Amino acid sequence: MGKLYVIGIGPGGFPHMTIRAMDAIKESDIIVGYNKYIDMIKPLLAGKEIFSTGMKGEEERCKKALELSHDKIVSVVSTGDSGIYGMAGLILQLRMDEEIEVIPGVTASSAAASVLGAPLMHDNCNISLSDLMTPYELIQNRVNLAAEGDFVISLYNPKSKGRPHYLRECINIIKMHRDGTTPIAVVKNALRDGQEVSISTLDTFDDNIADMLSIVIIGNSQSYVKDGKFITPRGYNV
Amino acid sequence: MGKLYVIGIGPGGFPHMTIRAMDAIKESDIIVGYNKYIDMIKPLLAGKEIFSTGMKGEEERCKKALELSHDKIVSVVSTGDSGIYGMAGLILQLRMDEEIEVIPGVTASSAAASVLGAPLMHDNCNISLSDLMTPYELIQNRVNLAAEGDFVISLYNPKSKGRPHYLRECINIIKMHRDGTTPIAVVKNALRDGQEVSISTLDTFDDNIADMLSIVIIGNSQSYVKDGKFITPRGYNV
């Protein structure tokens, strides 16, 4: 009998992978994933069969992984948390009767936040700006409501060539609700090679800094920067 | 020279701790934390000095940890992610010039989601129902806006003796925007001893199941349950 692990490897560097994720990869016969993620865990893969595809091959990867898991131990890997914009959803949508274990990881907004200080200490939301499967009007509406509700906002997939203006437009929506001095940060490659951090304010923000691999975090009305650290206090003065 | 690690140990069982978190604890001279969290990592603590306090002693713990870190290696531990309703914020708020590293972990909503299936696969938010430092009107307003925006909603601290009706009231707010058949789940002690899971719908939900240690997750308009797994699909049909 086989088994399928759906694994979030965290930000990408080994240290921030969970022990359970590492053990499951070691136990697996076959590893399935996007080329770039497979490269991140190469030292664990000696002697294993690898099935990797380009970025667009998600559904193909999931079907293959499910099929292979009928008689082998298979791991599907993605960065961050497998359950937040990861592969867990598609795997479970396509599942027939395969045995599946979802292994969570440190999601990208947590990784970015740890590098910045403590921006996510109060109510917060994750919004993806990718419109591949979500109407842009719905994304804009969510950004607007999150800003109105004073949530700390983490933007995933903030930019791609096909939609270069979305980030700017969404920041402009947020500015309708939040002070121009509110901290905003861009973190590229958090906790892995190539890490880059930029902290500015809504008024001075340059959206050209962000790319597809970045996470953008916008503070709530209480957030501030102290000694280079982006901090959202635990509460409001009540 | 000392150093202070602010560590999220994840859901509480060893396997879901990151390798970095474990290494930092092993490297530390002194471990600071709430009694219950200290108990969870006991096997790592042989020969270390422990400074533990009850639940209300957060500020005291943080000040002590900062002070001790002037000439020792100190770890402040909390469950989940240290940066989401954890200790990272208070530590950085109180910090003078101590050297600090925030080490992220698997946050409670990710842990709960992994047990349920894949409820957080689309835009989602974390809201704490604790009104200790946040006015209840603001919490209700956030729940309302998150429901209006079709976010998947994870409720932290959903219940305590001092506010037994908040959870019921917030679910009623969500029901104004979302179908009664929307899946809702309560996960107690996700991925650690005593794990309990309950999946129902907004119409059939019994808020008595939830307690302070639970995470409550409410699906978006697309979420469904299949073979006992709570799934939010990756997107909308566009």
CSV table of C-alpha atoms in Angstrom, one decimal:
chain,number,residue,atom,x,y,z
A,1,MET,CA,0.0,0.0,0.0
A,2,GLY,CA,1.2,3.5,-0.9
A,3,LYS,CA,0.6,6.8,0.6
A,4,LEU,CA,0.7,10.5,-0.4
A,5,TYR,CA,2.3,13.2,1.7
A,6,VAL,CA,1.4,16.8,0.7
A,7,ILE,CA,4.3,18.7,2.2
A,8,GLY,CA,4.9,22.4,2.7
A,9,ILE,CA,8.7,22.8,3.0
A,10,GLY,CA,8.5,26.3,4.5
A,11,PRO,CA,10.4,29.2,3.0
A,12,GLY,CA,12.9,27.0,1.2
A,13,GLY,CA,16.0,26.9,3.4
A,14,PHE,CA,16.4,23.6,5.3
A,15,PRO,CA,16.4,25.1,8.8
A,16,HIS,CA,12.9,26.3,8.5
A,17,MET,CA,11.4,23.0,7.3
A,18,THR,CA,9.6,21.0,10.0
A,19,ILE,CA,11.1,17.8,11.3
A,20,ARG,CA,7.9,16.0,10.1
A,21,ALA,CA,8.3,17.3,6.6
A,22,MET,CA,11.9,16.2,6.4
A,23,ASP,CA,11.1,12.7,7.8
A,24,ALA,CA,8.3,12.3,5.3
A,25,ILE,CA,10.6,13.2,2.4
A,26,LYS,CA,13.2,10.8,3.6
A,27,GLU,CA,10.6,8.0,3.9
A,28,SER,CA,9.3,8.6,0.3
A,29,ASP,CA,10.1,6.6,-2.8
A,30,ILE,CA,9.1,9.3,-5.2
A,31,ILE,CA,9.2,13.2,-4.9
A,32,VAL,CA,6.8,15.2,-7.1
A,33,GLY,CA,7.1,19.0,-7.5
A,34,TYR,CA,7.9,22.1,-9.4
A,35,ASN,CA,11.6,22.1,-10.6
A,36,LYS,CA,12.6,25.1,-8.5
A,37,TYR,CA,11.2,23.5,-5.2
A,38,ILE,CA,12.8,20.2,-6.0
A,39,ASP,CA,16.2,22.0,-6.3
A,40,MET,CA,15.7,23.5,-2.8
A,41,ILE,CA,15.7,20.0,-1.2
A,42,LYS,CA,18.2,18.3,-3.4
A,43,PRO,CA,20.4,17.0,-0.6
A,44,LEU,CA,17.5,14.9,0.7
A,45,LEU,CA,16.8,13.3,-2.6
A,46,ALA,CA,19.7,10.8,-3.3
A,47,GLY,CA,18.3,7.5,-4.6
A,48,LYS,CA,14.8,8.8,-5.0
A,49,GLU,CA,12.7,8.9,-8.1
A,50,ILE,CA,11.8,12.5,-9.1
A,51,PHE,CA,8.9,13.8,-11.1
A,52,SER,CA,9.2,17.5,-11.7
A,53,THR,CA,7.5,19.8,-14.0
A,54,GLY,CA,7.4,23.6,-14.9
A,55,MET,CA,5.2,26.0,-13.0
A,56,LYS,CA,2.1,25.6,-15.1
A,57,GLY,CA,2.0,21.8,-14.6
A,58,GLU,CA,0.2,21.8,-11.3
A,59,GLU,CA,-2.8,19.6,-12.3
A,60,GLU,CA,-0.5,17.2,-14.1
A,61,ARG,CA,1.7,16.9,-11.1
A,62,CYS,CA,-1.2,16.3,-8.7
A,63,LYS,CA,-2.7,13.6,-10.9
A,64,LYS,CA,0.6,11.9,-11.3
A,65,ALA,CA,1.3,12.0,-7.6
A,66,LEU,CA,-2.1,10.5,-6.8
A,67,GLU,CA,-1.6,7.7,-9.4
A,68,LEU,CA,1.9,6.9,-8.1
A,69,SER,CA,0.7,6.8,-4.5
A,70,HIS,CA,-1.3,3.7,-5.2
A,71,ASP,CA,1.7,1.5,-4.5
A,72,LYS,CA,4.5,3.8,-3.5
A,73,ILE,CA,5.2,6.4,-0.9
A,74,VAL,CA,5.1,9.7,-2.6
A,75,SER,CA,5.7,13.3,-1.5
A,76,VAL,CA,4.3,16.3,-3.3
A,77,VAL,CA,6.3,19.3,-2.2
A,78,SER,CA,5.7,23.0,-2.4
A,79,THR,CA,7.2,26.0,-0.6
A,80,GLY,CA,5.5,27.6,2.4
A,81,ASP,CA,2.5,25.9,3.8
A,82,SER,CA,1.0,23.2,1.6
A,83,GLY,CA,-2.5,24.3,2.7
A,84,ILE,CA,-2.2,28.1,1.9
A,85,TYR,CA,-2.1,28.6,-1.9
A,86,GLY,CA,-0.2,25.2,-2.0
A,87,MET,CA,-1.0,21.8,-3.4
A,88,ALA,CA,-3.2,20.4,-0.7
A,89,GLY,CA,-6.5,21.7,-2.2
A,90,LEU,CA,-6.0,20.4,-5.7
A,91,ILE,CA,-4.8,17.0,-4.4
A,92,LEU,CA,-7.9,16.6,-2.3
A,93,GLN,CA,-10.2,17.9,-5.1
A,94,LEU,CA,-8.8,15.2,-7.4
A,95,ARG,CA,-8.5,12.4,-4.8
A,96,MET,CA,-10.4,9.2,-5.3
A,97,ASP,CA,-9.6,6.9,-2.3
A,98,GLU,CA,-5.8,7.5,-1.9
A,99,GLU,CA,-4.4,7.7,1.6
A,100,ILE,CA,-3.3,11.3,2.1
A,101,GLU,CA,-1.5,13.2,4.9
A,102,VAL,CA,-1.2,17.0,4.7
A,103,ILE,CA,2.0,18.2,6.4
A,104,PRO,CA,1.9,22.0,7.2
A,105,GLY,CA,4.8,24.3,6.9
A,106,VAL,CA,5.7,27.9,7.7
A,107,THR,CA,3.7,30.0,5.2
A,108,ALA,CA,5.4,32.8,3.2
A,109,SER,CA,3.8,35.6,5.2
A,110,SER,CA,5.1,34.2,8.5
A,111,ALA,CA,8.6,33.8,7.0
A,112,ALA,CA,8.5,37.4,5.6
A,113,ALA,CA,7.1,38.7,8.9
A,114,SER,CA,9.9,37.1,11.0
A,115,VAL,CA,12.5,38.9,8.9
A,116,LEU,CA,10.7,42.2,9.3
A,117,GLY,CA,10.1,42.1,13.0
A,118,ALA,CA,6.5,41.4,14.1
A,119,PRO,CA,4.1,43.0,11.6
A,120,LEU,CA,1.4,40.2,11.9
A,121,MET,CA,0.8,40.4,15.7
A,122,HIS,CA,-2.8,41.4,15.3
A,123,ASP,CA,-5.7,40.3,13.0
A,124,ASN,CA,-4.4,39.8,9.5
A,125,CYS,CA,-5.3,38.4,6.1
A,126,ASN,CA,-3.6,36.8,3.2
A,127,ILE,CA,-4.7,38.0,-0.3
A,128,SER,CA,-3.3,36.7,-3.6
A,129,LEU,CA,-3.2,39.2,-6.4
A,130,SER,CA,-3.1,36.5,-9.0
A,131,ASP,CA,-6.2,36.7,-11.2
A,132,LEU,CA,-5.7,33.4,-12.9
A,133,MET,CA,-8.7,31.8,-11.2
A,134,THR,CA,-10.2,34.8,-9.3
A,135,PRO,CA,-11.9,37.8,-10.9
A,136,TYR,CA,-9.9,41.0,-10.3
A,137,GLU,CA,-13.0,42.8,-9.1
A,138,LEU,CA,-13.3,40.3,-6.3
A,139,ILE,CA,-9.6,40.8,-5.4
A,140,GLN,CA,-10.0,44.6,-5.3
A,141,ASN,CA,-13.1,44.3,-3.2
A,142,ARG,CA,-11.3,42.1,-0.7
A,143,VAL,CA,-8.4,44.5,-0.5
A,144,ASN,CA,-10.9,47.3,0.1
A,145,LEU,CA,-12.8,45.4,2.9
A,146,ALA,CA,-9.5,44.3,4.5
A,147,ALA,CA,-8.3,47.9,4.5
A,148,GLU,CA,-11.6,49.1,5.9
A,149,GLY,CA,-11.4,46.5,8.7
A,150,ASP,CA,-7.9,47.6,9.7
A,151,PHE,CA,-6.4,44.1,9.0
A,152,VAL,CA,-2.7,43.8,8.6
A,153,ILE,CA,-2.6,42.7,4.9
A,154,SER,CA,-0.1,40.2,3.4
A,155,LEU,CA,-0.2,40.2,-0.5
A,156,TYR,CA,0.9,37.0,-2.2
A,157,ASN,CA,1.9,36.9,-5.9
A,158,PRO,CA,1.9,40.7,-5.8
A,159,LYS,CA,3.2,41.1,-9.4
A,160,SER,CA,3.6,39.4,-12.7
A,161,LYS,CA,4.2,40.5,-16.3
A,162,GLY,CA,0.6,40.0,-17.2
A,163,ARG,CA,-0.7,42.4,-14.5
A,164,PRO,CA,1.9,45.0,-13.8
A,165,HIS,CA,-0.5,47.6,-12.3
A,166,TYR,CA,-2.5,45.5,-9.8
A,167,LEU,CA,-0.2,46.1,-6.9
A,168,ARG,CA,-0.2,49.9,-7.5
A,169,GLU,CA,-4.0,49.9,-7.8
A,170,CYS,CA,-4.4,47.8,-4.6
A,171,ILE,CA,-2.1,50.1,-2.6
A,172,ASN,CA,-4.2,53.0,-3.8
A,173,ILE,CA,-7.3,51.3,-2.5
A,174,ILE,CA,-5.6,50.7,0.9
A,175,LYS,CA,-4.6,54.4,1.0
A,176,MET,CA,-8.2,55.4,1.0
A,177,HIS,CA,-8.6,53.8,4.4
A,178,ARG,CA,-5.1,54.1,6.0
A,179,ASP,CA,-2.7,56.9,6.8
A,180,GLY,CA,0.1,57.6,4.4
A,181,THR,CA,2.7,57.0,7.1
A,182,THR,CA,1.5,53.3,7.6
A,183,PRO,CA,4.5,51.0,7.2
A,184,ILE,CA,4.6,48.7,4.1
A,185,ALA,CA,7.3,46.2,3.4
A,186,VAL,CA,8.5,44.0,0.5
A,187,VAL,CA,10.3,40.8,1.3
A,188,LYS,CA,11.9,38.8,-1.5
A,189,ASN,CA,13.1,35.3,-0.9
A,190,ALA,CA,12.5,35.4,2.9
A,191,LEU,CA,14.8,33.1,4.9
A,192,ARG,CA,16.4,31.7,1.8
A,193,ASP,CA,19.2,32.6,-0.6
A,194,GLY,CA,18.7,36.0,-2.2
A,195,GLN,CA,16.7,37.5,0.7
A,196,GLU,CA,16.0,41.2,0.2
A,197,VAL,CA,14.0,43.5,2.4
A,198,SER,CA,12.6,47.0,1.9
A,199,ILE,CA,10.5,48.9,4.4
A,200,SER,CA,8.8,52.2,3.5
A,201,THR,CA,5.4,53.9,4.0
A,202,LEU,CA,2.2,53.9,1.9
A,203,ASP,CA,3.1,57.4,0.7
A,204,THR,CA,6.7,56.6,-0.3
A,205,PHE,CA,6.2,53.0,-1.5
A,206,ASP,CA,7.7,52.1,-4.9
A,207,ASP,CA,5.8,49.2,-6.3
A,208,ASN,CA,8.7,48.4,-8.8
A,209,ILE,CA,10.6,46.7,-6.0
A,210,ALA,CA,8.1,43.9,-5.8
A,211,ASP,CA,8.1,40.8,-8.1
A,212,MET,CA,6.3,37.5,-8.3
A,213,LEU,CA,8.5,36.0,-5.6
A,214,SER,CA,7.9,38.8,-3.1
A,215,ILE,CA,5.5,39.1,-0.2
A,216,VAL,CA,4.1,42.6,0.5
A,217,ILE,CA,3.0,43.4,4.0
A,218,ILE,CA,0.9,46.5,4.9
A,219,GLY,CA,0.6,47.4,8.6
A,220,ASN,CA,-2.7,48.3,10.4
A,221,SER,CA,-3.5,51.7,11.9
A,222,GLN,CA,-1.3,50.9,15.0
A,223,SER,CA,1.8,49.6,13.2
A,224,TYR,CA,5.1,51.4,13.4
A,225,VAL,CA,8.8,51.0,12.7
A,226,LYS,CA,11.3,51.1,15.5
A,227,ASP,CA,15.1,50.6,15.0
A,228,GLY,CA,14.4,49.2,11.6
A,229,LYS,CA,11.8,46.6,12.9
A,230,PHE,CA,8.2,46.6,11.6
A,231,ILE,CA,6.0,46.1,14.6
A,232,THR,CA,2.2,45.8,15.0
A,233,PRO,CA,1.4,46.1,18.7
A,234,ARG,CA,-0.7,43.4,20.3
A,235,GLY,CA,-3.8,45.5,20.8
A,236,TYR,CA,-5.6,48.8,20.9
A,237,ASN,CA,-5.7,51.0,23.9
A,238,VAL,CA,-9.0,49.9,25.5
B,1,MET,CA,27.5,38.7,24.4
B,2,GLY,CA,24.1,37.2,24.7
B,3,LYS,CA,21.2,36.8,22.2
B,4,LEU,CA,17.5,36.4,22.3
B,5,TYR,CA,15.6,33.9,20.1
B,6,VAL,CA,11.8,34.4,19.9
B,7,ILE,CA,10.6,31.0,18.9
B,8,GLY,CA,7.3,29.6,17.6
B,9,ILE,CA,7.4,25.9,18.3
B,10,GLY,CA,4.4,25.2,16.0
B,11,PRO,CA,1.4,23.2,17.2
B,12,GLY,CA,3.2,21.7,20.1
B,13,GLY,CA,4.2,18.2,19.1
B,14,PHE,CA,7.9,17.8,18.2
B,15,PRO,CA,7.5,16.7,14.6
B,16,HIS,CA,5.9,20.0,13.5
B,17,MET,CA,8.7,22.1,15.0
B,18,THR,CA,11.2,23.5,12.6
B,19,ILE,CA,14.8,22.4,12.6
B,20,ARG,CA,15.9,26.0,13.3
B,21,ALA,CA,13.6,26.2,16.3
B,22,MET,CA,14.9,23.0,17.7
B,23,ASP,CA,18.6,24.0,17.1
B,24,ALA,CA,18.0,27.4,18.8
B,25,ILE,CA,16.5,25.8,21.9
B,26,LYS,CA,19.4,23.4,22.1
B,27,GLU,CA,21.9,26.2,21.8
B,28,SER,CA,20.2,28.3,24.6
B,29,ASP,CA,21.3,28.6,28.2
B,30,ILE,CA,17.9,29.8,29.4
B,31,ILE,CA,14.3,29.0,28.2
B,32,VAL,CA,11.5,31.4,29.0
B,33,GLY,CA,7.8,30.6,28.5
B,34,TYR,CA,4.4,29.9,29.8
B,35,ASN,CA,4.4,26.7,31.9
B,36,LYS,CA,2.3,24.7,29.5
B,37,TYR,CA,4.5,25.4,26.5
B,38,ILE,CA,7.6,24.6,28.5
B,39,ASP,CA,6.1,21.2,29.3
B,40,MET,CA,5.7,20.5,25.5
B,41,ILE,CA,9.4,20.7,24.9
B,42,LYS,CA,10.7,19.2,28.1
B,43,PRO,CA,12.9,16.5,26.4
B,44,LEU,CA,15.0,19.3,25.0
B,45,LEU,CA,15.5,21.1,28.3
B,46,ALA,CA,17.9,19.0,30.2
B,47,GLY,CA,20.6,21.1,32.0
B,48,LYS,CA,19.0,24.4,31.0
B,49,GLU,CA,17.7,27.1,33.3
B,50,ILE,CA,13.9,27.6,33.0
B,51,PHE,CA,12.0,30.7,33.7
B,52,SER,CA,8.3,29.9,33.4
B,53,THR,CA,5.2,31.8,34.5
B,54,GLY,CA,1.4,31.5,34.3
B,55,MET,CA,-0.6,32.7,31.3
B,56,LYS,CA,-1.0,36.3,32.4
B,57,GLY,CA,2.7,36.9,32.9
B,58,GLU,CA,3.5,37.8,29.3
B,59,GLU,CA,5.0,41.2,29.9
B,60,GLU,CA,7.0,39.9,32.9
B,61,ARG,CA,8.4,37.0,30.8
B,62,CYS,CA,9.4,39.3,28.0
B,63,LYS,CA,11.2,41.8,30.3
B,64,LYS,CA,13.0,39.0,32.0
B,65,ALA,CA,14.0,37.4,28.7
B,66,LEU,CA,15.4,40.7,27.4
B,67,GLU,CA,17.3,41.2,30.6
B,68,LEU,CA,18.8,37.7,30.7
B,69,SER,CA,19.8,38.0,27.0
B,70,HIS,CA,22.4,40.6,27.8
B,71,ASP,CA,24.9,37.9,28.7
B,72,LYS,CA,23.3,34.6,28.0
B,73,ILE,CA,21.6,32.9,25.0
B,74,VAL,CA,17.9,32.9,25.8
B,75,SER,CA,14.9,31.4,24.0
B,76,VAL,CA,11.4,32.7,24.5
B,77,VAL,CA,9.0,30.0,23.3
B,78,SER,CA,5.4,30.1,22.4
B,79,THR,CA,3.2,27.7,20.4
B,80,GLY,CA,2.3,28.3,16.8
B,81,ASP,CA,4.1,31.1,15.0
B,82,SER,CA,5.9,33.6,17.3
B,83,GLY,CA,4.9,36.4,15.0
B,84,ILE,CA,1.1,35.7,14.9
B,85,TYR,CA,-0.5,36.5,18.3
B,86,GLY,CA,2.9,35.3,19.7
B,87,MET,CA,5.6,36.9,21.7
B,88,ALA,CA,7.6,38.6,18.9
B,89,GLY,CA,5.6,41.8,19.1
B,90,LEU,CA,5.9,42.5,22.8
B,91,ILE,CA,9.6,41.6,22.8
B,92,LEU,CA,10.3,44.0,20.0
B,93,GLN,CA,8.1,46.7,21.6
B,94,LEU,CA,10.1,46.4,24.8
B,95,ARG,CA,13.5,45.9,23.2
B,96,MET,CA,16.3,48.4,23.9
B,97,ASP,CA,19.4,47.2,22.0
B,98,GLU,CA,19.4,43.5,22.6
B,99,GLU,CA,20.2,41.2,19.7
B,100,ILE,CA,17.0,39.4,18.6
B,101,GLU,CA,16.2,36.7,16.1
B,102,VAL,CA,12.5,35.8,15.4
B,103,ILE,CA,12.1,32.2,14.4
B,104,PRO,CA,8.8,31.5,12.7
B,105,GLY,CA,6.7,28.4,13.2
B,106,VAL,CA,3.6,26.7,11.9
B,107,THR,CA,0.7,28.9,13.0
B,108,ALA,CA,-2.4,27.4,14.7
B,109,SER,CA,-4.7,28.0,11.7
B,110,SER,CA,-2.2,26.1,9.4
B,111,ALA,CA,-2.0,23.2,11.8
B,112,ALA,CA,-5.8,23.1,12.1
B,113,ALA,CA,-6.2,23.3,8.4
B,114,SER,CA,-3.9,20.4,7.7
B,115,VAL,CA,-6.0,18.2,10.0
B,116,LEU,CA,-9.2,19.2,8.2
B,117,GLY,CA,-8.0,18.9,4.6
B,118,ALA,CA,-7.4,22.1,2.7
B,119,PRO,CA,-9.8,24.9,3.9
B,120,LEU,CA,-7.3,27.8,3.6
B,121,MET,CA,-6.5,27.4,-0.1
B,122,HIS,CA,-7.8,30.8,-1.0
B,123,ASP,CA,-7.7,34.3,0.5
B,124,ASN,CA,-8.1,33.9,4.3
B,125,CYS,CA,-7.8,35.9,7.5
B,126,ASN,CA,-7.0,35.3,11.1
B,127,ILE,CA,-9.2,37.1,13.7
B,128,SER,CA,-8.8,36.7,17.5
B,129,LEU,CA,-12.0,37.0,19.5
B,130,SER,CA,-10.1,38.0,22.6
B,131,ASP,CA,-11.2,41.5,23.7
B,132,LEU,CA,-8.5,41.9,26.3
B,133,MET,CA,-6.8,44.6,24.2
B,134,THR,CA,-9.2,45.1,21.3
B,135,PRO,CA,-12.7,46.6,21.5
B,136,TYR,CA,-15.4,44.0,20.8
B,137,GLU,CA,-17.1,46.4,18.3
B,138,LEU,CA,-13.9,46.4,16.2
B,139,ILE,CA,-13.8,42.6,16.3
B,140,GLN,CA,-17.4,42.3,15.2
B,141,ASN,CA,-16.8,44.8,12.4
B,142,ARG,CA,-13.8,42.8,11.2
B,143,VAL,CA,-15.8,39.6,11.2
B,144,ASN,CA,-18.5,41.3,9.2
B,145,LEU,CA,-16.1,42.7,6.6
B,146,ALA,CA,-14.2,39.4,6.3
B,147,ALA,CA,-17.6,37.6,5.7
B,148,GLU,CA,-18.7,40.2,3.2
B,149,GLY,CA,-15.3,39.8,1.3
B,150,ASP,CA,-15.8,36.0,1.1
B,151,PHE,CA,-12.5,35.4,3.0
B,152,VAL,CA,-12.0,32.0,4.6
B,153,ILE,CA,-12.0,33.0,8.3
B,154,SER,CA,-9.9,31.4,11.1
B,155,LEU,CA,-11.0,32.4,14.6
B,156,TYR,CA,-8.3,32.3,17.3
B,157,ASN,CA,-9.2,32.3,21.0
B,158,PRO,CA,-12.8,31.7,20.0
B,159,LYS,CA,-14.1,31.3,23.5
B,160,SER,CA,-13.4,32.0,27.2
B,161,LYS,CA,-15.4,32.2,30.4
B,162,GLY,CA,-15.5,36.0,30.3
B,163,ARG,CA,-17.1,36.1,26.9
B,164,PRO,CA,-19.2,33.0,26.3
B,165,HIS,CA,-21.5,34.5,23.6
B,166,TYR,CA,-18.9,36.2,21.3
B,167,LEU,CA,-18.5,33.1,19.1
B,168,ARG,CA,-22.2,32.6,18.6
B,169,GLU,CA,-22.7,36.3,17.9
B,170,CYS,CA,-19.8,36.3,15.3
B,171,ILE,CA,-21.2,33.2,13.6
B,172,ASN,CA,-24.5,35.0,13.3
B,173,ILE,CA,-22.8,37.9,11.7
B,174,ILE,CA,-21.1,35.6,9.2
B,175,LYS,CA,-24.5,33.9,8.4
B,176,MET,CA,-25.8,37.3,7.1
B,177,HIS,CA,-23.3,37.0,4.3
B,178,ARG,CA,-22.8,33.3,3.7
B,179,ASP,CA,-25.0,30.3,2.9
B,180,GLY,CA,-26.2,28.1,5.8
B,181,THR,CA,-24.6,25.1,4.2
B,182,THR,CA,-21.1,26.7,4.4
B,183,PRO,CA,-18.7,24.3,6.2
B,184,ILE,CA,-17.4,25.3,9.6
B,185,ALA,CA,-14.9,23.3,11.7
B,186,VAL,CA,-13.6,23.3,15.2
B,187,VAL,CA,-10.2,21.8,15.8
B,188,LYS,CA,-9.0,21.4,19.4
B,189,ASN,CA,-5.3,20.6,20.0
B,190,ALA,CA,-4.4,20.3,16.3
B,191,LEU,CA,-1.4,18.0,15.7
B,192,ARG,CA,-0.8,17.4,19.4
B,193,ASP,CA,-2.1,15.2,22.2
B,194,GLY,CA,-5.9,15.5,22.7
B,195,GLN,CA,-6.7,16.4,19.1
B,196,GLU,CA,-10.4,16.7,18.4
B,197,VAL,CA,-12.1,17.6,15.1
B,198,SER,CA,-15.7,18.6,14.4
B,199,ILE,CA,-17.0,19.6,11.0
B,200,SER,CA,-20.5,21.0,10.5
B,201,THR,CA,-22.3,23.8,8.7
B,202,LEU,CA,-23.2,27.3,9.7
B,203,ASP,CA,-26.8,26.2,10.1
B,204,THR,CA,-26.0,23.1,12.3
B,205,PHE,CA,-23.0,24.6,14.2
B,206,ASP,CA,-22.9,24.1,18.0
B,207,ASP,CA,-20.7,26.7,19.5
B,208,ASN,CA,-20.5,24.8,22.8
B,209,ILE,CA,-17.9,22.5,21.1
B,210,ALA,CA,-15.3,25.3,21.0
B,211,ASP,CA,-13.1,26.4,23.8
B,212,MET,CA,-10.1,28.7,24.3
B,213,LEU,CA,-7.7,26.2,22.8
B,214,SER,CA,-9.7,25.6,19.7
B,215,ILE,CA,-9.3,27.1,16.2
B,216,VAL,CA,-12.6,27.7,14.4
B,217,ILE,CA,-12.4,27.8,10.5
B,218,ILE,CA,-15.3,29.0,8.4
B,219,GLY,CA,-15.2,28.3,4.6
B,220,ASN,CA,-15.8,30.8,1.8
B,221,SER,CA,-18.7,30.6,-0.7
B,222,GLN,CA,-16.9,27.9,-2.7
B,223,SER,CA,-15.8,25.6,0.2
B,224,TYR,CA,-17.3,22.1,0.5
B,225,VAL,CA,-16.8,18.8,2.3
B,226,LYS,CA,-15.8,15.7,0.4
B,227,ASP,CA,-15.2,12.3,2.0
B,228,GLY,CA,-14.8,14.1,5.4
B,229,LYS,CA,-12.3,16.6,4.1
B,230,PHE,CA,-12.9,20.3,4.2
B,231,ILE,CA,-11.8,21.8,0.9
B,232,THR,CA,-11.7,25.3,-0.4
B,233,PRO,CA,-11.0,25.2,-4.2
B,234,ARG,CA,-8.1,27.2,-5.6
B,235,GLY,CA,-10.3,29.6,-7.4
B,236,TYR,CA,-13.5,30.8,-8.8
B,237,ASN,CA,-14.8,29.8,-12.2
B,238,VAL,CA,-13.6,32.7,-14.3
